[in-house]
Amino acid sequence: MHLTIGTVGVHQVDGALAWEAGLAIDADGSPHAYAPAGSMLPARDYLANAGRSGHWWGVVTDNGRADGEPILQGAGDPAPGYLVSPTALVDKTRHVRDPRRYVDSDTVPYLAVPRELREQGGVRMGDVALVAYWPSAKLQAAIVADAGPAGKLGEGSIALAERLGIPSSAKDGGASRHVAAVLWPGSRREPRWPRTAEDIEAQVADLLASWGGVERLRKVLAGAS
């Protein structure tokens, strides 16, 4: 299979998917991702990126639908006064209004993947990947934790950007190119979330070693398997 998403080619090699793109920053799941309009609270991202009154998609609402009212975090939550920002991967033991149910962009290196990669590439929430940023020569294990916009590949958490040495602001950070990834569809484990960073890193290290390592990733992206 060779899939093209936007301008990015995705290679399927020995049970893994590999690509090279940029990295847009996804703040979803951070307790500080979005603040109510007029609150003056410093948020990770612009509220417009979570929707608008009557049409919300990036925050939890009181009726669970786009036309509901956004839920405010309370005194016992991680960021009182901020809105609750969800991710597609969740801790099912926690209530939908609990910010801790979701994967925190501030602390967890994660990828957000578009519909095409899920429908045609077999990727599921909780699958794992290795992400490389060639200019910094840094590598980072990551988990697939959110859904990205259709037709766009190359989106990840604040924590992922920080670990790779990429400007991590969801408002003006990111990288336009040189971010490579190898992702293993079907690699998710139960429970899908929460998992420790050490567990994810160990799994990715084993998968990468069996697959052929970072040098193979370079060769695949250069056109040779």
PDB file of C-alpha atoms in Angstrom:
ATOM      1  CA  MET A   1       0.000   0.000   0.000  1.00  0.00           C
ATOM      2  CA  HIS A   2       1.131   3.516  -0.804  1.00  0.00           C
ATOM      3  CA  LEU A   3      -1.256   6.123   0.536  1.00  0.00           C
ATOM      4  CA  THR A   4      -1.051   9.857  -0.070  1.00  0.00           C
ATOM      5  CA  ILE A   5      -2.617  12.175   2.498  1.00  0.00           C
ATOM      6  CA  GLY A   6      -2.514  15.761   1.306  1.00  0.00           C
ATOM      7  CA  THR A   7       1.043  16.062   0.007  1.00  0.00           C
ATOM      8  CA  VAL A   8       2.481  13.373   2.294  1.00  0.00           C
ATOM      9  CA  GLY A   9       3.230   9.872   1.064  1.00  0.00           C
ATOM     10  CA  VAL A  10       2.731   7.005   3.506  1.00  0.00           C
ATOM     11  CA  HIS A  11       4.738   3.818   2.972  1.00  0.00           C
ATOM     12  CA  GLN A  12       3.644   0.405   4.261  1.00  0.00           C
ATOM     13  CA  VAL A  13       6.635  -1.789   5.055  1.00  0.00           C
ATOM     14  CA  ASP A  14       6.606  -5.028   7.069  1.00  0.00           C
ATOM     15  CA  GLY A  15       3.518  -4.177   9.086  1.00  0.00           C
ATOM     16  CA  ALA A  16       4.461  -0.573   9.779  1.00  0.00           C
ATOM     17  CA  LEU A  17       3.544   2.774   8.223  1.00  0.00           C
ATOM     18  CA  ALA A  18       6.249   5.367   7.599  1.00  0.00           C
ATOM     19  CA  TRP A  19       6.121   8.972   6.462  1.00  0.00           C
ATOM     20  CA  GLU A  20       7.900  12.305   6.632  1.00  0.00           C
ATOM     21  CA  ALA A  21       6.000  15.572   7.065  1.00  0.00           C
ATOM     22  CA  GLY A  22       5.923  18.607   9.327  1.00  0.00           C
ATOM     23  CA  LEU A  23       4.459  18.806  12.804  1.00  0.00           C
ATOM     24  CA  ALA A  24       1.476  20.935  13.765  1.00  0.00           C
ATOM     25  CA  ILE A  25       0.876  21.263  17.508  1.00  0.00           C
ATOM     26  CA  ASP A  26      -2.255  19.747  19.055  1.00  0.00           C
ATOM     27  CA  ALA A  27      -3.053  21.101  22.537  1.00  0.00           C
ATOM     28  CA  ASP A  28      -6.105  18.870  23.038  1.00  0.00           C
ATOM     29  CA  GLY A  29      -6.190  17.040  26.339  1.00  0.00           C
ATOM     30  CA  SER A  30      -4.189  19.697  28.145  1.00  0.00           C
ATOM     31  CA  PRO A  31      -6.136  21.040  31.135  1.00  0.00           C
ATOM     32  CA  HIS A  32      -4.974  24.485  29.975  1.00  0.00           C
ATOM     33  CA  ALA A  33      -5.835  24.003  26.296  1.00  0.00           C
ATOM     34  CA  TYR A  34      -8.781  26.414  26.110  1.00  0.00           C
ATOM     35  CA  ALA A  35     -10.114  29.226  28.275  1.00  0.00           C
ATOM     36  CA  PRO A  36     -13.593  30.793  28.132  1.00  0.00           C
ATOM     37  CA  ALA A  37     -13.969  33.887  25.990  1.00  0.00           C
ATOM     38  CA  GLY A  38     -13.277  37.026  27.989  1.00  0.00           C
ATOM     39  CA  SER A  39     -11.721  35.174  30.926  1.00  0.00           C
ATOM     40  CA  MET A  40      -8.201  36.565  30.311  1.00  0.00           C
ATOM     41  CA  LEU A  41      -6.767  33.190  31.327  1.00  0.00           C
ATOM     42  CA  PRO A  42      -3.627  32.265  29.345  1.00  0.00           C
ATOM     43  CA  ALA A  43      -4.563  29.225  27.257  1.00  0.00           C
ATOM     44  CA  ARG A  44      -2.410  26.885  25.196  1.00  0.00           C
ATOM     45  CA  ASP A  45      -4.506  27.444  22.074  1.00  0.00           C
ATOM     46  CA  TYR A  46      -7.007  29.866  20.589  1.00  0.00           C
ATOM     47  CA  LEU A  47     -10.606  29.169  21.577  1.00  0.00           C
ATOM     48  CA  ALA A  48     -11.637  29.405  17.908  1.00  0.00           C
ATOM     49  CA  ASN A  49      -9.759  26.158  17.305  1.00  0.00           C
ATOM     50  CA  ALA A  50     -12.241  24.410  19.641  1.00  0.00           C
ATOM     51  CA  GLY A  51     -15.314  25.794  17.873  1.00  0.00           C
ATOM     52  CA  ARG A  52     -17.836  28.485  18.681  1.00  0.00           C
ATOM     53  CA  SER A  53     -21.148  28.888  20.468  1.00  0.00           C
ATOM     54  CA  GLY A  54     -23.608  26.333  19.085  1.00  0.00           C
ATOM     55  CA  HIS A  55     -20.886  24.414  17.228  1.00  0.00           C
ATOM     56  CA  TRP A  56     -18.195  23.079  19.579  1.00  0.00           C
ATOM     57  CA  TRP A  57     -15.877  20.239  18.589  1.00  0.00           C
ATOM     58  CA  GLY A  58     -12.806  20.710  20.797  1.00  0.00           C
ATOM     59  CA  VAL A  59     -14.314  20.973  24.287  1.00  0.00           C
ATOM     60  CA  VAL A  60     -16.669  18.879  26.406  1.00  0.00           C
ATOM     61  CA  THR A  61     -20.216  20.253  26.609  1.00  0.00           C
ATOM     62  CA  ASP A  62     -23.040  19.766  29.109  1.00  0.00           C
ATOM     63  CA  ASN A  63     -25.137  17.706  26.685  1.00  0.00           C
ATOM     64  CA  GLY A  64     -22.294  15.948  24.889  1.00  0.00           C
ATOM     65  CA  ARG A  65     -23.195  17.597  21.586  1.00  0.00           C
ATOM     66  CA  ALA A  66     -21.840  20.447  19.489  1.00  0.00           C
ATOM     67  CA  ASP A  67     -24.743  22.722  20.476  1.00  0.00           C
ATOM     68  CA  GLY A  68     -24.199  22.341  24.235  1.00  0.00           C
ATOM     69  CA  GLU A  69     -22.541  24.674  26.719  1.00  0.00           C
ATOM     70  CA  PRO A  70     -18.838  24.087  27.451  1.00  0.00           C
ATOM     71  CA  ILE A  71     -17.973  22.555  30.828  1.00  0.00           C
ATOM     72  CA  LEU A  72     -15.796  24.616  33.161  1.00  0.00           C
ATOM     73  CA  GLN A  73     -13.232  22.898  35.349  1.00  0.00           C
ATOM     74  CA  GLY A  74     -13.961  23.225  39.059  1.00  0.00           C
ATOM     75  CA  ALA A  75     -11.914  23.637  42.209  1.00  0.00           C
ATOM     76  CA  GLY A  76     -10.911  19.966  42.314  1.00  0.00           C
ATOM     77  CA  ASP A  77      -9.783  19.835  38.692  1.00  0.00           C
ATOM     78  CA  PRO A  78      -6.254  20.431  37.344  1.00  0.00           C
ATOM     79  CA  ALA A  79      -7.029  23.903  35.906  1.00  0.00           C
ATOM     80  CA  PRO A  80     -10.051  25.587  37.541  1.00  0.00           C
ATOM     81  CA  GLY A  81     -11.801  28.026  35.231  1.00  0.00           C
ATOM     82  CA  TYR A  82     -10.516  26.443  32.026  1.00  0.00           C
ATOM     83  CA  LEU A  83     -12.624  24.350  29.661  1.00  0.00           C
ATOM     84  CA  VAL A  84     -12.361  20.568  29.468  1.00  0.00           C
ATOM     85  CA  SER A  85     -10.542  19.543  26.301  1.00  0.00           C
ATOM     86  CA  PRO A  86     -10.998  15.919  25.152  1.00  0.00           C
ATOM     87  CA  THR A  87      -8.859  13.525  23.125  1.00  0.00           C
ATOM     88  CA  ALA A  88     -10.038  10.496  21.193  1.00  0.00           C
ATOM     89  CA  LEU A  89      -8.046   8.160  23.452  1.00  0.00           C
ATOM     90  CA  VAL A  90      -9.495   8.131  26.953  1.00  0.00           C
ATOM     91  CA  ASP A  91      -9.317   6.579  30.393  1.00  0.00           C
ATOM     92  CA  LYS A  92     -12.708   4.876  30.471  1.00  0.00           C
ATOM     93  CA  THR A  93     -12.686   4.666  34.261  1.00  0.00           C
ATOM     94  CA  ARG A  94     -13.113   8.437  34.519  1.00  0.00           C
ATOM     95  CA  HIS A  95     -16.200  10.563  33.845  1.00  0.00           C
ATOM     96  CA  VAL A  96     -16.484  12.410  30.528  1.00  0.00           C
ATOM     97  CA  ARG A  97     -16.358  15.753  32.381  1.00  0.00           C
ATOM     98  CA  ASP A  98     -13.132  14.847  34.208  1.00  0.00           C
ATOM     99  CA  PRO A  99     -10.064  16.428  32.517  1.00  0.00           C
ATOM    100  CA  ARG A 100      -8.008  13.456  33.725  1.00  0.00           C
ATOM    101  CA  ARG A 101     -10.004  11.174  31.396  1.00  0.00           C
ATOM    102  CA  TYR A 102      -8.059  12.548  28.438  1.00  0.00           C
ATOM    103  CA  VAL A 103      -4.430  12.361  27.272  1.00  0.00           C
ATOM    104  CA  ASP A 104      -2.616  15.485  28.449  1.00  0.00           C
ATOM    105  CA  SER A 105      -0.840  17.230  25.577  1.00  0.00           C
ATOM    106  CA  ASP A 106       1.443  19.002  28.057  1.00  0.00           C
ATOM    107  CA  THR A 107       2.946  15.797  29.419  1.00  0.00           C
ATOM    108  CA  VAL A 108       2.322  12.925  26.975  1.00  0.00           C
ATOM    109  CA  PRO A 109       4.074  12.640  23.585  1.00  0.00           C
ATOM    110  CA  TYR A 110       1.244  11.724  21.237  1.00  0.00           C
ATOM    111  CA  LEU A 111       0.277  11.768  17.578  1.00  0.00           C
ATOM    112  CA  ALA A 112      -3.037  12.872  16.090  1.00  0.00           C
ATOM    113  CA  VAL A 113      -3.897  11.011  12.894  1.00  0.00           C
ATOM    114  CA  PRO A 114      -6.415  11.815  10.150  1.00  0.00           C
ATOM    115  CA  ARG A 115      -9.356   9.684   9.086  1.00  0.00           C
ATOM    116  CA  GLU A 116      -7.513   8.357   6.032  1.00  0.00           C
ATOM    117  CA  LEU A 117      -4.816   6.744   8.159  1.00  0.00           C
ATOM    118  CA  ARG A 118      -7.434   5.115  10.360  1.00  0.00           C
ATOM    119  CA  GLU A 119      -9.705   3.923   7.551  1.00  0.00           C
ATOM    120  CA  GLN A 120      -7.097   2.885   4.983  1.00  0.00           C
ATOM    121  CA  GLY A 121      -4.052   2.267   7.137  1.00  0.00           C
ATOM    122  CA  GLY A 122      -5.733   0.374   9.960  1.00  0.00           C
ATOM    123  CA  VAL A 123      -4.458   2.742  12.643  1.00  0.00           C
ATOM    124  CA  ARG A 124      -6.338   2.788  15.952  1.00  0.00           C
ATOM    125  CA  MET A 125      -6.203   4.928  19.048  1.00  0.00           C
ATOM    126  CA  GLY A 126      -3.592   3.509  21.381  1.00  0.00           C
ATOM    127  CA  ASP A 127      -1.228   2.307  18.634  1.00  0.00           C
ATOM    128  CA  VAL A 128       2.387   3.371  19.105  1.00  0.00           C
ATOM    129  CA  ALA A 129       5.014   5.056  16.955  1.00  0.00           C
ATOM    130  CA  LEU A 130       8.576   6.332  16.845  1.00  0.00           C
ATOM    131  CA  VAL A 131       8.938   9.976  15.773  1.00  0.00           C
ATOM    132  CA  ALA A 132      12.215  11.509  14.590  1.00  0.00           C
ATOM    133  CA  TYR A 133      13.157  15.125  13.976  1.00  0.00           C
ATOM    134  CA  TRP A 134      16.180  15.056  11.735  1.00  0.00           C
ATOM    135  CA  PRO A 135      17.554  18.600  12.450  1.00  0.00           C
ATOM    136  CA  SER A 136      17.840  17.884  16.186  1.00  0.00           C
ATOM    137  CA  ALA A 137      18.714  14.180  15.751  1.00  0.00           C
ATOM    138  CA  LYS A 138      16.176  13.434  18.481  1.00  0.00           C
ATOM    139  CA  LEU A 139      13.863  10.433  18.644  1.00  0.00           C
ATOM    140  CA  GLN A 140      10.690  10.030  20.703  1.00  0.00           C
ATOM    141  CA  ALA A 141       8.239   7.220  21.330  1.00  0.00           C
ATOM    142  CA  ALA A 142       4.629   8.334  20.984  1.00  0.00           C
ATOM    143  CA  ILE A 143       1.111   6.975  21.295  1.00  0.00           C
ATOM    144  CA  VAL A 144      -1.765   7.656  18.904  1.00  0.00           C
ATOM    145  CA  ALA A 145      -4.165   9.622  21.081  1.00  0.00           C
ATOM    146  CA  ASP A 146      -6.225  11.981  18.952  1.00  0.00           C
ATOM    147  CA  ALA A 147      -7.928  12.426  15.598  1.00  0.00           C
ATOM    148  CA  GLY A 148      -6.484  15.020  13.252  1.00  0.00           C
ATOM    149  CA  PRO A 149      -8.207  16.855  10.399  1.00  0.00           C
ATOM    150  CA  ALA A 150      -8.913  14.944   7.192  1.00  0.00           C
ATOM    151  CA  GLY A 151      -6.345  15.383   4.459  1.00  0.00           C
ATOM    152  CA  LYS A 152      -3.605  16.456   6.837  1.00  0.00           C
ATOM    153  CA  LEU A 153      -0.859  14.259   8.267  1.00  0.00           C
ATOM    154  CA  GLY A 154       1.697  15.539  10.756  1.00  0.00           C
ATOM    155  CA  GLU A 155       0.201  16.601  14.076  1.00  0.00           C
ATOM    156  CA  GLY A 156       1.292  15.896  17.628  1.00  0.00           C
ATOM    157  CA  SER A 157       1.196  17.009  21.222  1.00  0.00           C
ATOM    158  CA  ILE A 158       2.990  19.819  22.988  1.00  0.00           C
ATOM    159  CA  ALA A 159       5.069  17.248  24.869  1.00  0.00           C
ATOM    160  CA  LEU A 160       6.087  15.506  21.638  1.00  0.00           C
ATOM    161  CA  ALA A 161       7.316  18.767  20.143  1.00  0.00           C
ATOM    162  CA  GLU A 162       9.236  19.643  23.294  1.00  0.00           C
ATOM    163  CA  ARG A 163      10.995  16.271  23.377  1.00  0.00           C
ATOM    164  CA  LEU A 164      11.998  16.647  19.723  1.00  0.00           C
ATOM    165  CA  GLY A 165      13.291  20.194  20.086  1.00  0.00           C
ATOM    166  CA  ILE A 166      10.474  21.726  18.028  1.00  0.00           C
ATOM    167  CA  PRO A 167       8.747  24.996  19.063  1.00  0.00           C
ATOM    168  CA  SER A 168       5.798  23.662  21.038  1.00  0.00           C
ATOM    169  CA  SER A 169       3.226  26.467  21.089  1.00  0.00           C
ATOM    170  CA  ALA A 170      -0.110  25.435  19.601  1.00  0.00           C
ATOM    171  CA  LYS A 171      -0.527  29.065  18.537  1.00  0.00           C
ATOM    172  CA  ASP A 172       2.680  29.612  16.596  1.00  0.00           C
ATOM    173  CA  GLY A 173       4.959  26.596  17.016  1.00  0.00           C
ATOM    174  CA  GLY A 174       5.551  23.440  15.026  1.00  0.00           C
ATOM    175  CA  ALA A 175       7.818  22.457  12.157  1.00  0.00           C
ATOM    176  CA  SER A 176       7.133  22.648   8.435  1.00  0.00           C
ATOM    177  CA  ARG A 177       9.184  19.543   7.520  1.00  0.00           C
ATOM    178  CA  HIS A 178      11.812  16.976   8.543  1.00  0.00           C
ATOM    179  CA  VAL A 179       9.557  15.141  11.037  1.00  0.00           C
ATOM    180  CA  ALA A 180       9.546  11.409  10.282  1.00  0.00           C
ATOM    181  CA  ALA A 181       7.473   8.680  11.881  1.00  0.00           C
ATOM    182  CA  VAL A 182       7.129   4.924  11.830  1.00  0.00           C
ATOM    183  CA  LEU A 183       3.833   3.695  13.275  1.00  0.00           C
ATOM    184  CA  TRP A 184       2.711   0.134  13.977  1.00  0.00           C
ATOM    185  CA  PRO A 185      -1.024  -0.451  13.317  1.00  0.00           C
ATOM    186  CA  GLY A 186      -2.465  -2.996  15.711  1.00  0.00           C
ATOM    187  CA  SER A 187       0.150  -2.314  18.389  1.00  0.00           C
ATOM    188  CA  ARG A 188      -2.218  -0.940  21.009  1.00  0.00           C
ATOM    189  CA  ARG A 189      -2.365  -2.722  24.339  1.00  0.00           C
ATOM    190  CA  GLU A 190      -5.019  -3.055  27.003  1.00  0.00           C
ATOM    191  CA  PRO A 191      -5.740  -0.947  28.850  1.00  0.00           C
ATOM    192  CA  ARG A 192      -5.278   1.488  25.997  1.00  0.00           C
ATOM    193  CA  TRP A 193      -5.023   4.369  28.461  1.00  0.00           C
ATOM    194  CA  PRO A 194      -3.515   5.178  30.886  1.00  0.00           C
ATOM    195  CA  ARG A 195      -0.067   3.765  30.174  1.00  0.00           C
ATOM    196  CA  THR A 196       3.290   4.822  31.589  1.00  0.00           C
ATOM    197  CA  ALA A 197       5.907   6.538  29.473  1.00  0.00           C
ATOM    198  CA  GLU A 198       8.339   3.732  30.305  1.00  0.00           C
ATOM    199  CA  ASP A 199       5.908   1.095  29.034  1.00  0.00           C
ATOM    200  CA  ILE A 200       5.336   2.914  25.745  1.00  0.00           C
ATOM    201  CA  GLU A 201       9.052   3.537  25.233  1.00  0.00           C
ATOM    202  CA  ALA A 202       9.936  -0.101  25.886  1.00  0.00           C
ATOM    203  CA  GLN A 203       7.302  -1.329  23.444  1.00  0.00           C
ATOM    204  CA  VAL A 204       8.453   1.077  20.729  1.00  0.00           C
ATOM    205  CA  ALA A 205      12.103   0.108  21.254  1.00  0.00           C
ATOM    206  CA  ASP A 206      11.222  -3.574  20.750  1.00  0.00           C
ATOM    207  CA  LEU A 207       9.103  -2.880  17.662  1.00  0.00           C
ATOM    208  CA  LEU A 208      11.739  -0.630  16.108  1.00  0.00           C
ATOM    209  CA  ALA A 209      14.524  -3.159  16.680  1.00  0.00           C
ATOM    210  CA  SER A 210      12.463  -5.913  15.025  1.00  0.00           C
ATOM    211  CA  TRP A 211      11.505  -3.648  12.134  1.00  0.00           C
ATOM    212  CA  GLY A 212      15.036  -2.549  11.298  1.00  0.00           C
ATOM    213  CA  GLY A 213      15.787   0.584  13.286  1.00  0.00           C
ATOM    214  CA  VAL A 214      16.039   4.250  12.436  1.00  0.00           C
ATOM    215  CA  GLU A 215      18.367   3.623   9.504  1.00  0.00           C
ATOM    216  CA  ARG A 216      15.670   1.555   7.857  1.00  0.00           C
ATOM    217  CA  LEU A 217      13.249   4.441   8.355  1.00  0.00           C
ATOM    218  CA  ARG A 218      15.676   6.696   6.503  1.00  0.00           C
ATOM    219  CA  LYS A 219      15.986   4.184   3.662  1.00  0.00           C
ATOM    220  CA  VAL A 220      12.215   3.713   3.363  1.00  0.00           C
ATOM    221  CA  LEU A 221      11.681   7.450   3.123  1.00  0.00           C
ATOM    222  CA  ALA A 222      14.479   7.718   0.581  1.00  0.00           C
ATOM    223  CA  GLY A 223      12.693   5.154  -1.600  1.00  0.00           C
ATOM    224  CA  ALA A 224      14.395   1.887  -0.685  1.00  0.00           C
ATOM    225  CA  SER A 225      13.009  -0.712   1.745  1.00  0.00           C
TER     226      SER A 225
END
